[in-house]
């Protein structure tokens, strides 16, 4: 049969059936797209500032012995952790200990002499009233006692001095930390003032950064700040500003020192490595709409648009809006114009939408 002889209603039915099959292949016949929306919220604008620097420690010392001597034993090595007061190096104290024994003996001899002088004075004081001993003898014995007491004091001072010299042959850690370098071995002769070990404290690691002059004035001691070690970029530590130096570094860069310290000690912070300080600066105080980056659709000309879900009778319709964007921080984008607070903006399913499409919201967010 010629197509021209096919009844008109049959051809119309065929066209309608094909259209429905096409819709079934590419989507529901109702033409609704399922979307996820987020409610636009107005919040105070917060500007984020990131400054990088090198982690340092408040306490770093090159340990040196307090007397000259031959190294007898090095008790630590690089990488060892020590506590305050731990012995880290010993010098040969054989000669010093020999001298100590001699002065201790001299102190004991002086003590005995003083005791004898004291006994003779006590004896004289009993005999003088009985007139069996002249008074001049008592005075002589008192003078001898004073000389013996002075000699005892000198001997005891020498003993304490020598005891201190013996103790100085043992080098102790002045604070808790980690040995970062060893510069001497057993058998070496070292002199006072020569660093034999390097000790670094890990308790108070700090980050010094240089803030531009236009930012420095906005920083306060209570400005929220976080530390991010570059060795562990996923680690974010709460921190605080401990110093702001209002004097430029003199290099002509017009930057000023800001010192940041983690609120709690962390094993993620290593002196000598780099880190980033993230400051949260309050803006002008005005509120702005902030939305997730996923709502944005980029245009070939570099502009942006979003789909806003509007109610048209009993239907929800996607309306395309051109928007102007502002700051981008923490996964949120500031929408300067194009979206108002409390409007529902499509965050998923917006790639295939067209202006005016009917949509069904499956999971509203926010």
Short mmCIF file of C-alpha atoms in Angstrom, two decimals:
data_model
loop_
_atom_site.label_atom_id
_atom_site.label_comp_id
_atom_site.label_asym_id
_atom_site.label_seq_id
_atom_site.Cartn_x
_atom_site.Cartn_y
_atom_site.Cartn_z
CA UNK A 1 0.00 0.00 0.00
CA UNK A 2 1.34 3.46 -0.82
CA UNK A 3 2.18 5.63 2.21
CA UNK A 4 -0.14 8.26 0.80
CA UNK A 5 -3.01 5.79 1.25
CA UNK A 6 -2.28 5.17 4.96
CA UNK A 7 -4.99 6.84 7.06
CA UNK A 8 -3.89 10.10 8.62
CA UNK A 9 -4.70 8.97 12.20
CA UNK A 10 -2.45 5.93 11.75
CA UNK A 11 0.49 8.17 10.81
CA UNK A 12 -0.21 10.42 13.81
CA UNK A 13 -0.27 7.39 16.13
CA UNK A 14 3.05 6.17 14.75
CA UNK A 15 4.69 9.56 15.35
CA UNK A 16 3.33 9.70 18.90
CA UNK A 17 4.51 6.16 19.65
CA UNK A 18 8.02 6.96 18.35
CA UNK A 19 8.21 10.08 20.47
CA UNK A 20 7.24 8.12 23.58
CA UNK A 21 9.79 5.40 22.81
CA UNK A 22 12.48 8.06 22.42
CA UNK A 23 11.53 9.58 25.77
CA UNK A 24 11.60 6.15 27.40
CA UNK A 25 15.09 5.65 26.01
CA UNK A 26 16.43 8.98 27.29
CA UNK A 27 14.20 9.76 30.30
CA UNK A 28 10.68 9.62 31.75
CA UNK A 29 7.85 10.66 29.48
CA UNK A 30 7.00 13.31 32.04
CA UNK A 31 10.28 15.12 31.21
CA UNK A 32 11.24 15.65 34.87
CA UNK A 33 14.91 15.66 35.87
CA UNK A 34 15.92 14.57 39.32
CA UNK A 35 18.15 17.14 41.04
CA UNK A 36 19.74 17.79 44.39
CA UNK A 37 19.54 21.34 45.70
CA UNK A 38 21.17 23.37 48.42
CA UNK A 39 19.55 26.33 50.12
CA UNK A 40 21.50 29.56 49.68
CA UNK A 41 22.54 31.00 53.02
CA UNK A 42 23.85 34.44 53.79
CA UNK A 43 26.82 34.50 56.14
CA UNK A 44 29.45 36.97 57.23
CA UNK A 45 32.25 37.30 54.72
CA UNK A 46 35.53 35.84 56.03
CA UNK A 47 38.77 36.34 54.13
CA UNK A 48 41.40 33.62 54.30
CA UNK A 49 45.09 34.50 54.26
CA UNK A 50 47.83 31.88 53.82
CA UNK A 51 51.46 32.62 54.65
CA UNK A 52 54.32 30.14 54.49
CA UNK A 53 57.42 29.92 56.61
CA UNK A 54 59.89 27.59 58.30
CA UNK A 55 59.20 25.85 61.58
CA UNK A 56 61.67 26.67 64.32
CA UNK A 57 61.90 25.88 68.01
CA UNK A 58 62.03 28.23 70.97
CA UNK A 59 64.89 26.28 72.53
CA UNK A 60 67.93 25.05 70.62
CA UNK A 61 71.33 24.57 72.24
CA UNK A 62 74.82 23.47 71.34
CA UNK A 63 75.87 21.53 74.44
CA UNK A 64 79.46 21.96 75.57
CA UNK A 65 81.32 20.69 78.67
CA UNK A 66 82.08 23.05 81.53
CA UNK A 67 85.67 21.84 81.90
CA UNK A 68 88.43 20.80 79.50
CA UNK A 69 89.00 17.08 79.31
CA UNK A 70 89.20 13.80 77.46
CA UNK A 71 85.88 12.32 76.31
CA UNK A 72 85.39 9.03 78.13
CA UNK A 73 81.92 8.14 76.83
CA UNK A 74 79.19 9.63 74.64
CA UNK A 75 75.90 8.35 76.01
CA UNK A 76 73.58 9.49 73.17
CA UNK A 77 73.46 9.68 69.41
CA UNK A 78 71.64 11.81 66.85
CA UNK A 79 67.92 11.16 67.00
CA UNK A 80 67.84 10.15 70.67
CA UNK A 81 65.24 11.79 72.91
CA UNK A 82 66.44 13.00 76.30
CA UNK A 83 64.83 14.48 79.39
CA UNK A 84 66.09 17.42 81.42
CA UNK A 85 68.94 16.28 83.66
CA UNK A 86 69.86 13.16 81.66
CA UNK A 87 73.61 12.52 81.34
CA UNK A 88 74.64 12.74 77.67
CA UNK A 89 78.45 12.73 77.81
CA UNK A 90 81.19 11.88 80.33
CA UNK A 91 84.76 13.18 80.51
CA UNK A 92 87.64 11.28 82.07
CA UNK A 93 87.51 12.40 85.73
CA UNK A 94 90.34 10.24 87.11
CA UNK A 95 92.62 13.15 88.04
CA UNK A 96 89.77 15.28 89.36
CA UNK A 97 88.57 12.45 91.59
CA UNK A 98 92.09 11.95 92.95
CA UNK A 99 92.26 15.61 93.88
CA UNK A 100 88.82 15.28 95.45
CA UNK A 101 90.04 12.49 97.73
CA UNK A 102 92.97 14.63 98.84
CA UNK A 103 90.89 17.69 99.65
CA UNK A 104 88.35 15.53 101.43
CA UNK A 105 91.17 14.19 103.60
CA UNK A 106 92.40 17.72 104.27
CA UNK A 107 88.87 18.72 105.25
CA UNK A 108 88.69 15.75 107.63
CA UNK A 109 92.07 16.72 109.13
CA UNK A 110 90.90 20.30 109.60
CA UNK A 111 87.76 19.03 111.29
CA UNK A 112 89.81 16.97 113.71
CA UNK A 113 92.10 19.92 114.49
CA UNK A 114 89.12 22.12 115.17
CA UNK A 115 87.57 19.52 117.46
CA UNK A 116 90.83 19.27 119.42
CA UNK A 117 91.07 23.05 119.69
CA UNK A 118 87.50 23.17 120.93
CA UNK A 119 88.26 20.49 123.57
CA UNK A 120 91.27 22.43 124.85
CA UNK A 121 89.21 25.62 125.16
CA UNK A 122 86.48 23.81 127.09
CA UNK A 123 89.12 22.33 129.40
CA UNK A 124 90.74 25.71 130.02
CA UNK A 125 87.45 27.31 130.93
CA UNK A 126 87.06 24.76 133.74
CA UNK A 127 90.61 25.14 135.07
CA UNK A 128 90.94 28.94 135.02
CA UNK A 129 88.31 29.49 137.80
CA UNK A 130 90.24 26.96 139.95
CA UNK A 131 93.41 29.00 139.35
CA UNK A 132 95.18 25.90 138.08
CA UNK A 133 95.61 27.44 134.64
CA UNK A 134 96.46 31.02 133.81
CA UNK A 135 93.92 33.14 132.03
CA UNK A 136 96.38 33.92 129.26
CA UNK A 137 96.45 30.22 128.40
CA UNK A 138 92.67 30.28 127.93
CA UNK A 139 92.94 33.26 125.61
CA UNK A 140 95.65 31.51 123.59
CA UNK A 141 93.55 28.40 123.27
CA UNK A 142 90.54 30.48 122.12
CA UNK A 143 92.73 32.09 119.43
CA UNK A 144 93.92 28.65 118.31
CA UNK A 145 90.29 27.50 118.08
CA UNK A 146 89.43 30.43 115.84
CA UNK A 147 92.34 29.59 113.58
CA UNK A 148 91.23 25.94 113.44
CA UNK A 149 87.67 26.91 112.56
CA UNK A 150 88.92 29.19 109.76
CA UNK A 151 91.12 26.39 108.42
CA UNK A 152 88.16 23.99 108.56
CA UNK A 153 85.96 26.42 106.63
CA UNK A 154 88.65 26.81 103.96
CA UNK A 155 89.11 23.04 103.67
CA UNK A 156 85.38 22.46 103.39
CA UNK A 157 85.12 25.14 100.68
CA UNK A 158 87.95 23.45 98.75
CA UNK A 159 86.14 20.11 99.06
CA UNK A 160 82.90 21.59 97.72
CA UNK A 161 84.78 23.24 94.85
CA UNK A 162 86.49 20.02 93.90
CA UNK A 163 83.23 18.09 94.14
CA UNK A 164 81.69 20.55 91.69
CA UNK A 165 84.64 20.10 89.32
CA UNK A 166 84.13 16.34 89.40
CA UNK A 167 80.43 16.74 88.64
CA UNK A 168 81.25 19.01 85.71
CA UNK A 169 82.93 16.08 84.00
CA UNK A 170 79.40 14.79 83.31
CA UNK A 171 77.45 16.78 80.71
CA UNK A 172 73.67 16.82 81.28
CA UNK A 173 70.75 17.86 79.08
CA UNK A 174 69.39 21.27 80.19
CA UNK A 175 65.90 20.59 78.82
CA UNK A 176 63.83 17.87 77.19
CA UNK A 177 64.33 17.42 73.48
CA UNK A 178 66.02 15.49 70.68
CA UNK A 179 69.72 15.22 69.93
CA UNK A 180 70.12 16.46 66.36
CA UNK A 181 73.90 16.17 65.94
CA UNK A 182 76.95 14.61 67.65
CA UNK A 183 80.31 16.38 67.22
CA UNK A 184 82.60 14.36 69.49
CA UNK A 185 83.57 10.74 70.11
CA UNK A 186 85.28 8.90 72.95
CA UNK A 187 89.02 9.62 73.04
CA UNK A 188 88.79 13.20 71.78
CA UNK A 189 90.05 16.13 73.81
CA UNK A 190 87.43 18.87 74.11
CA UNK A 191 87.59 22.35 75.58
CA UNK A 192 85.03 24.47 77.32
CA UNK A 193 82.79 26.29 74.85
CA UNK A 194 83.18 23.62 72.16
CA UNK A 195 79.79 22.21 71.14
CA UNK A 196 79.83 18.42 71.37
CA UNK A 197 76.07 17.81 70.92
CA UNK A 198 73.14 19.75 69.46
CA UNK A 199 69.84 19.58 71.37
CA UNK A 200 66.48 20.81 70.06
CA UNK A 201 63.24 21.03 72.02
CA UNK A 202 60.07 19.77 70.33
CA UNK A 203 57.65 21.13 72.94
CA UNK A 204 57.34 24.67 71.61
CA UNK A 205 57.67 24.56 67.83
CA UNK A 206 56.76 27.87 66.23
CA UNK A 207 56.23 29.27 62.76
CA UNK A 208 57.56 32.71 61.82
CA UNK A 209 55.94 34.28 58.78
CA UNK A 210 56.24 37.68 57.12
CA UNK A 211 52.88 39.47 56.77
CA UNK A 212 52.42 42.25 54.16
CA UNK A 213 51.84 45.69 55.64
CA UNK A 214 48.24 45.87 54.37
CA UNK A 215 47.45 42.63 56.24
CA UNK A 216 49.56 43.11 59.36
CA UNK A 217 47.31 45.85 60.74
CA UNK A 218 44.28 43.52 60.48
CA UNK A 219 45.91 40.79 62.58
CA UNK A 220 45.15 40.61 66.29
CA UNK A 221 46.30 38.30 69.07
CA UNK A 222 42.89 36.59 68.92
CA UNK A 223 42.76 36.24 65.12
CA UNK A 224 41.80 32.62 64.33
CA UNK A 225 44.74 30.78 62.79
CA UNK A 226 45.59 27.21 61.88
CA UNK A 227 48.91 25.49 61.18
CA UNK A 228 49.31 23.12 58.23
CA UNK A 229 52.67 21.29 58.06
CA UNK A 230 53.78 20.88 54.45
CA UNK A 231 55.06 17.38 55.27
CA UNK A 232 51.47 16.37 56.18
CA UNK A 233 49.17 18.67 54.16
CA UNK A 234 46.03 16.91 55.39
CA UNK A 235 46.88 17.76 59.01
CA UNK A 236 45.32 20.99 60.29
CA UNK A 237 46.28 22.14 63.79
CA UNK A 238 44.69 24.89 65.85
CA UNK A 239 47.18 27.61 66.68
CA UNK A 240 47.48 31.09 68.14
CA UNK A 241 49.44 34.26 67.44
CA UNK A 242 52.07 34.78 70.14
CA UNK A 243 53.98 37.75 68.72
CA UNK A 244 53.49 40.56 66.22
CA UNK A 245 56.60 42.66 65.62
CA UNK A 246 55.57 46.15 64.37
CA UNK A 247 59.00 46.83 62.90
CA UNK A 248 59.88 45.98 59.30
CA UNK A 249 62.69 43.60 58.52
CA UNK A 250 64.68 46.29 56.74
CA UNK A 251 64.82 44.45 53.40
CA UNK A 252 62.51 46.95 51.72
CA UNK A 253 59.76 44.37 51.27
CA UNK A 254 57.53 46.10 53.86
CA UNK A 255 56.67 42.89 55.64
CA UNK A 256 56.39 42.30 59.38
CA UNK A 257 57.09 39.29 61.57
CA UNK A 258 54.15 37.29 62.89
CA UNK A 259 54.87 34.31 65.15
CA UNK A 260 52.39 31.42 65.33
CA UNK A 261 52.50 28.55 67.85
CA UNK A 262 50.34 25.40 67.83
CA UNK A 263 47.83 25.28 70.69
CA UNK A 264 48.95 21.76 71.58
CA UNK A 265 52.31 20.01 70.93
CA UNK A 266 52.16 17.78 67.86
CA UNK A 267 54.48 15.14 66.47
CA UNK A 268 53.59 16.46 62.99
CA UNK A 269 55.69 19.60 63.55
CA UNK A 270 59.40 19.24 62.90
CA UNK A 271 61.84 22.17 63.26
CA UNK A 272 63.47 22.99 59.94
CA UNK A 273 60.51 21.91 57.78
CA UNK A 274 58.10 24.30 56.08
CA UNK A 275 54.51 24.96 57.09
CA UNK A 276 51.62 27.25 56.26
CA UNK A 277 49.68 29.52 58.58
CA UNK A 278 46.03 29.98 57.59
CA UNK A 279 44.52 33.16 59.06
CA UNK A 280 40.77 33.86 59.08
CA UNK A 281 40.29 37.59 58.70
CA UNK A 282 36.91 39.20 59.24
CA UNK A 283 35.80 41.17 56.18
CA UNK A 284 33.78 44.35 56.13
CA UNK A 285 31.08 42.79 58.32
CA UNK A 286 28.58 42.54 55.45
CA UNK A 287 26.79 39.28 54.71
CA UNK A 288 27.00 37.48 51.39
CA UNK A 289 25.52 34.34 49.85
CA UNK A 290 27.94 31.42 49.88
CA UNK A 291 27.39 28.18 47.94
CA UNK A 292 29.38 25.00 47.18
CA UNK A 293 31.53 25.11 44.05
CA UNK A 294 29.41 22.32 42.51
CA UNK A 295 26.55 24.72 41.80
CA UNK A 296 28.62 26.69 39.27
CA UNK A 297 28.44 26.09 35.52
CA UNK A 298 31.29 27.71 33.62
CA UNK A 299 30.66 29.40 30.29
CA UNK A 300 33.07 29.48 27.32
CA UNK A 301 33.53 33.22 27.88
CA UNK A 302 34.66 32.62 31.47
CA UNK A 303 31.38 33.59 33.11
CA UNK A 304 29.31 31.48 35.47
CA UNK A 305 25.67 30.54 35.91
CA UNK A 306 23.58 28.41 38.25
CA UNK A 307 20.14 26.78 38.16
CA UNK A 308 17.66 27.98 40.74
CA UNK A 309 14.57 25.84 41.38
CA UNK A 310 11.40 27.96 41.29
CA UNK A 311 7.80 26.91 41.90
CA UNK A 312 5.42 27.37 38.95
CA UNK A 313 2.02 26.32 40.15
CA UNK A 314 2.43 22.69 41.24
CA UNK A 315 5.63 22.19 39.27
CA UNK A 316 9.26 22.88 40.11
CA UNK A 317 11.09 24.57 37.26
CA UNK A 318 14.83 25.11 36.80
CA UNK A 319 15.68 28.72 36.04
CA UNK A 320 19.16 29.55 34.77
CA UNK A 321 20.80 32.57 36.37
CA UNK A 322 24.03 34.30 35.47
CA UNK A 323 25.99 34.99 38.62
CA UNK A 324 28.99 37.03 39.71
CA UNK A 325 31.37 35.23 42.03
CA UNK A 326 33.70 36.56 44.70
CA UNK A 327 36.02 34.88 47.17
CA UNK A 328 36.57 31.14 47.05
CA UNK A 329 37.61 29.46 50.30
CA UNK A 330 37.03 26.19 52.15
CA UNK A 331 34.97 24.75 49.29
CA UNK A 332 32.50 27.66 49.30
CA UNK A 333 32.13 30.38 46.69
CA UNK A 334 30.80 33.83 47.46
CA UNK A 335 27.92 34.76 45.08
CA UNK A 336 28.07 38.51 44.67
CA UNK A 337 24.99 38.78 42.42
CA UNK A 338 22.41 36.47 40.83
CA UNK A 339 21.18 34.46 43.86
CA UNK A 340 19.34 35.59 46.95
CA UNK A 341 19.35 34.04 50.39
CA UNK A 342 16.95 31.10 50.96
CA UNK A 343 16.68 30.26 47.25
CA UNK A 344 17.14 26.60 46.25
CA UNK A 345 20.15 26.13 43.96
CA UNK A 346 20.86 22.90 42.06
CA UNK A 347 24.11 21.28 43.16
CA UNK A 348 23.72 17.88 41.42
CA UNK A 349 22.10 17.12 38.13
CA UNK A 350 22.67 20.62 36.77
CA UNK A 351 24.94 19.54 33.88
CA UNK A 352 22.07 18.27 31.71
CA UNK A 353 19.50 20.93 32.64
CA UNK A 354 18.10 23.58 30.34
CA UNK A 355 16.39 26.77 31.30
CA UNK A 356 12.73 26.07 32.05
CA UNK A 357 13.07 22.29 32.55
CA UNK A 358 10.68 20.70 35.00
CA UNK A 359 12.58 19.06 37.86
CA UNK A 360 11.97 16.90 40.87
CA UNK A 361 13.99 17.60 43.99
CA UNK A 362 15.15 14.27 45.44
CA UNK A 363 17.43 15.38 48.27
CA UNK A 364 17.29 18.99 49.36
CA UNK A 365 20.33 20.07 51.35
CA UNK A 366 20.74 22.84 53.85
#
